[in-house]
């Protein structure tokens, strides 16, 4: 297959079969490719299988149809450079923030003094350099999620999967996290698959927005977002931005708009 | 955030300094952090002691006023007098019961944690053993005591095994629950990073389960003392259970009540030791998650 893509999702389907013979198709005929360093937002209503898609790409679940290639290799071969950020930060309460960031490296058995310095650098990048020795209960929800992002980045992933990472945050924190993640992504150069419920978040962050329809989950639109980088607040109020938002809303079938 | 109106309840206001920290910015979980080992808990301890002392006072007052015959009911003064009169007798028998209970508790904890872990990690074990365990659990463990006497004789071992049988189940259930409550995101994090099962167990699962295991241990420790006493009831020539039985045959109620007080005291002390150890090992439990 083609090696020029960070991820190739080739005609992927996922069907769960329950014990009484009923089958439930969650994903059907998904086909899309992500170039290295691209930021791809995935939007869709709840229940459209977005989380299943991410889990399949991360190798946590296997597709029942099609295949997923990461840098041209099937994911079963063991991919070293994928990381995931969940909706909930799930930091370990008995570890300080620095040790939480280092957890993936301990799992891999590659923790060194050098990686300790890198973890500290990551915390500094997200503005938590002074909180390395603090514990998660001392941090706000937004700060905890920033630590979780550092934990994902510590293994130098080439592909970052984010499953509604800011869904549990309040609107103000969410806005500042959007700026943050744009900065982090530009600094690290990794490819990002970003699942969200928020259309404006998807447009503001993404190079592309993939719209997933529900029952079964399938791609109903794939829209390139031609807004200049880095994007600032002003882009949220531009005509181009609201045109993208309303275009996507029309695909999803949302009647009432948000600006 | 800290709402001003709660600060007029007792000592809660002393907590205010921690909660108004600068990082109390956006989206902080608003659950107040329960504090341990603070001035509040000292006050709580004082109240608990006052409650126990008060209970003794009421008990003694009732006995003084109603003046029941000594072969029916005695007050704490007579019971404590008995303790002071025969300190070695009570000390040696307490030591016996304590050793039986602790041996049973230690064995029951070790086996219970192992069993709980086996139930969690092996679906085979779970599907075969879980229903069987629940079924066995319905047997009153006290009823097993005569069997253990048959198997292990009249000495220390049979009592320790009764204590073990009783202490075992809360630990199985709580270990299993604790391990099963590890958030699925952490499991996925371990899988994405190709953590070995051993690393996942030692770095996440078992630490996560510590508070739950200790909840089970707190139940088990008091049960273990009871188990040892039951064993001594059935066949024993030593221990506080034997003291109670002997006092019964001699209608020596001061001695019987003295044994009750000692039993309650050691169960209470052991409970607090386990509770303390649990909090030391899992200090994060004292903070809001």
Tab-separated table of C-alpha atoms in Angstrom, chain A residues 91-92 94-107 111 116 119-120 123 131-135 147 151 154, chain B residues 189 203:
chain	number	residue	atom	x	y	z
A	91	UNK	CA	-4.234	10.460	35.976
A	92	UNK	CA	-2.983	8.115	38.685
A	94	UNK	CA	-0.649	8.250	43.703
A	95	UNK	CA	1.809	9.672	41.174
A	96	UNK	CA	2.860	13.276	40.832
A	97	UNK	CA	2.360	14.954	37.480
A	98	UNK	CA	5.851	14.236	36.206
A	99	UNK	CA	5.548	10.542	37.040
A	100	UNK	CA	2.129	10.450	35.426
A	101	UNK	CA	3.637	11.836	32.227
A	102	UNK	CA	6.354	9.157	32.361
A	103	UNK	CA	3.928	6.239	32.823
A	104	UNK	CA	3.811	5.197	29.131
A	105	UNK	CA	7.611	4.960	29.078
A	106	UNK	CA	7.557	2.780	32.183
A	107	UNK	CA	5.066	0.519	30.450
A	111	UNK	CA	12.210	5.425	30.957
A	116	UNK	CA	12.593	12.678	32.635
A	119	UNK	CA	8.681	15.076	30.400
A	120	UNK	CA	9.625	18.199	32.324
A	123	UNK	CA	5.008	20.126	31.211
A	131	UNK	CA	3.597	21.728	38.944
A	132	UNK	CA	5.725	18.692	38.076
A	133	UNK	CA	5.842	17.503	41.677
A	134	UNK	CA	2.198	18.248	42.389
A	135	UNK	CA	-0.601	15.706	42.363
A	147	UNK	CA	-0.934	16.628	31.930
A	151	UNK	CA	1.551	11.821	28.903
A	154	UNK	CA	6.104	11.675	25.997
B	189	UNK	CA	-3.356	3.196	28.009
B	203	UNK	CA	1.847	-0.125	38.314
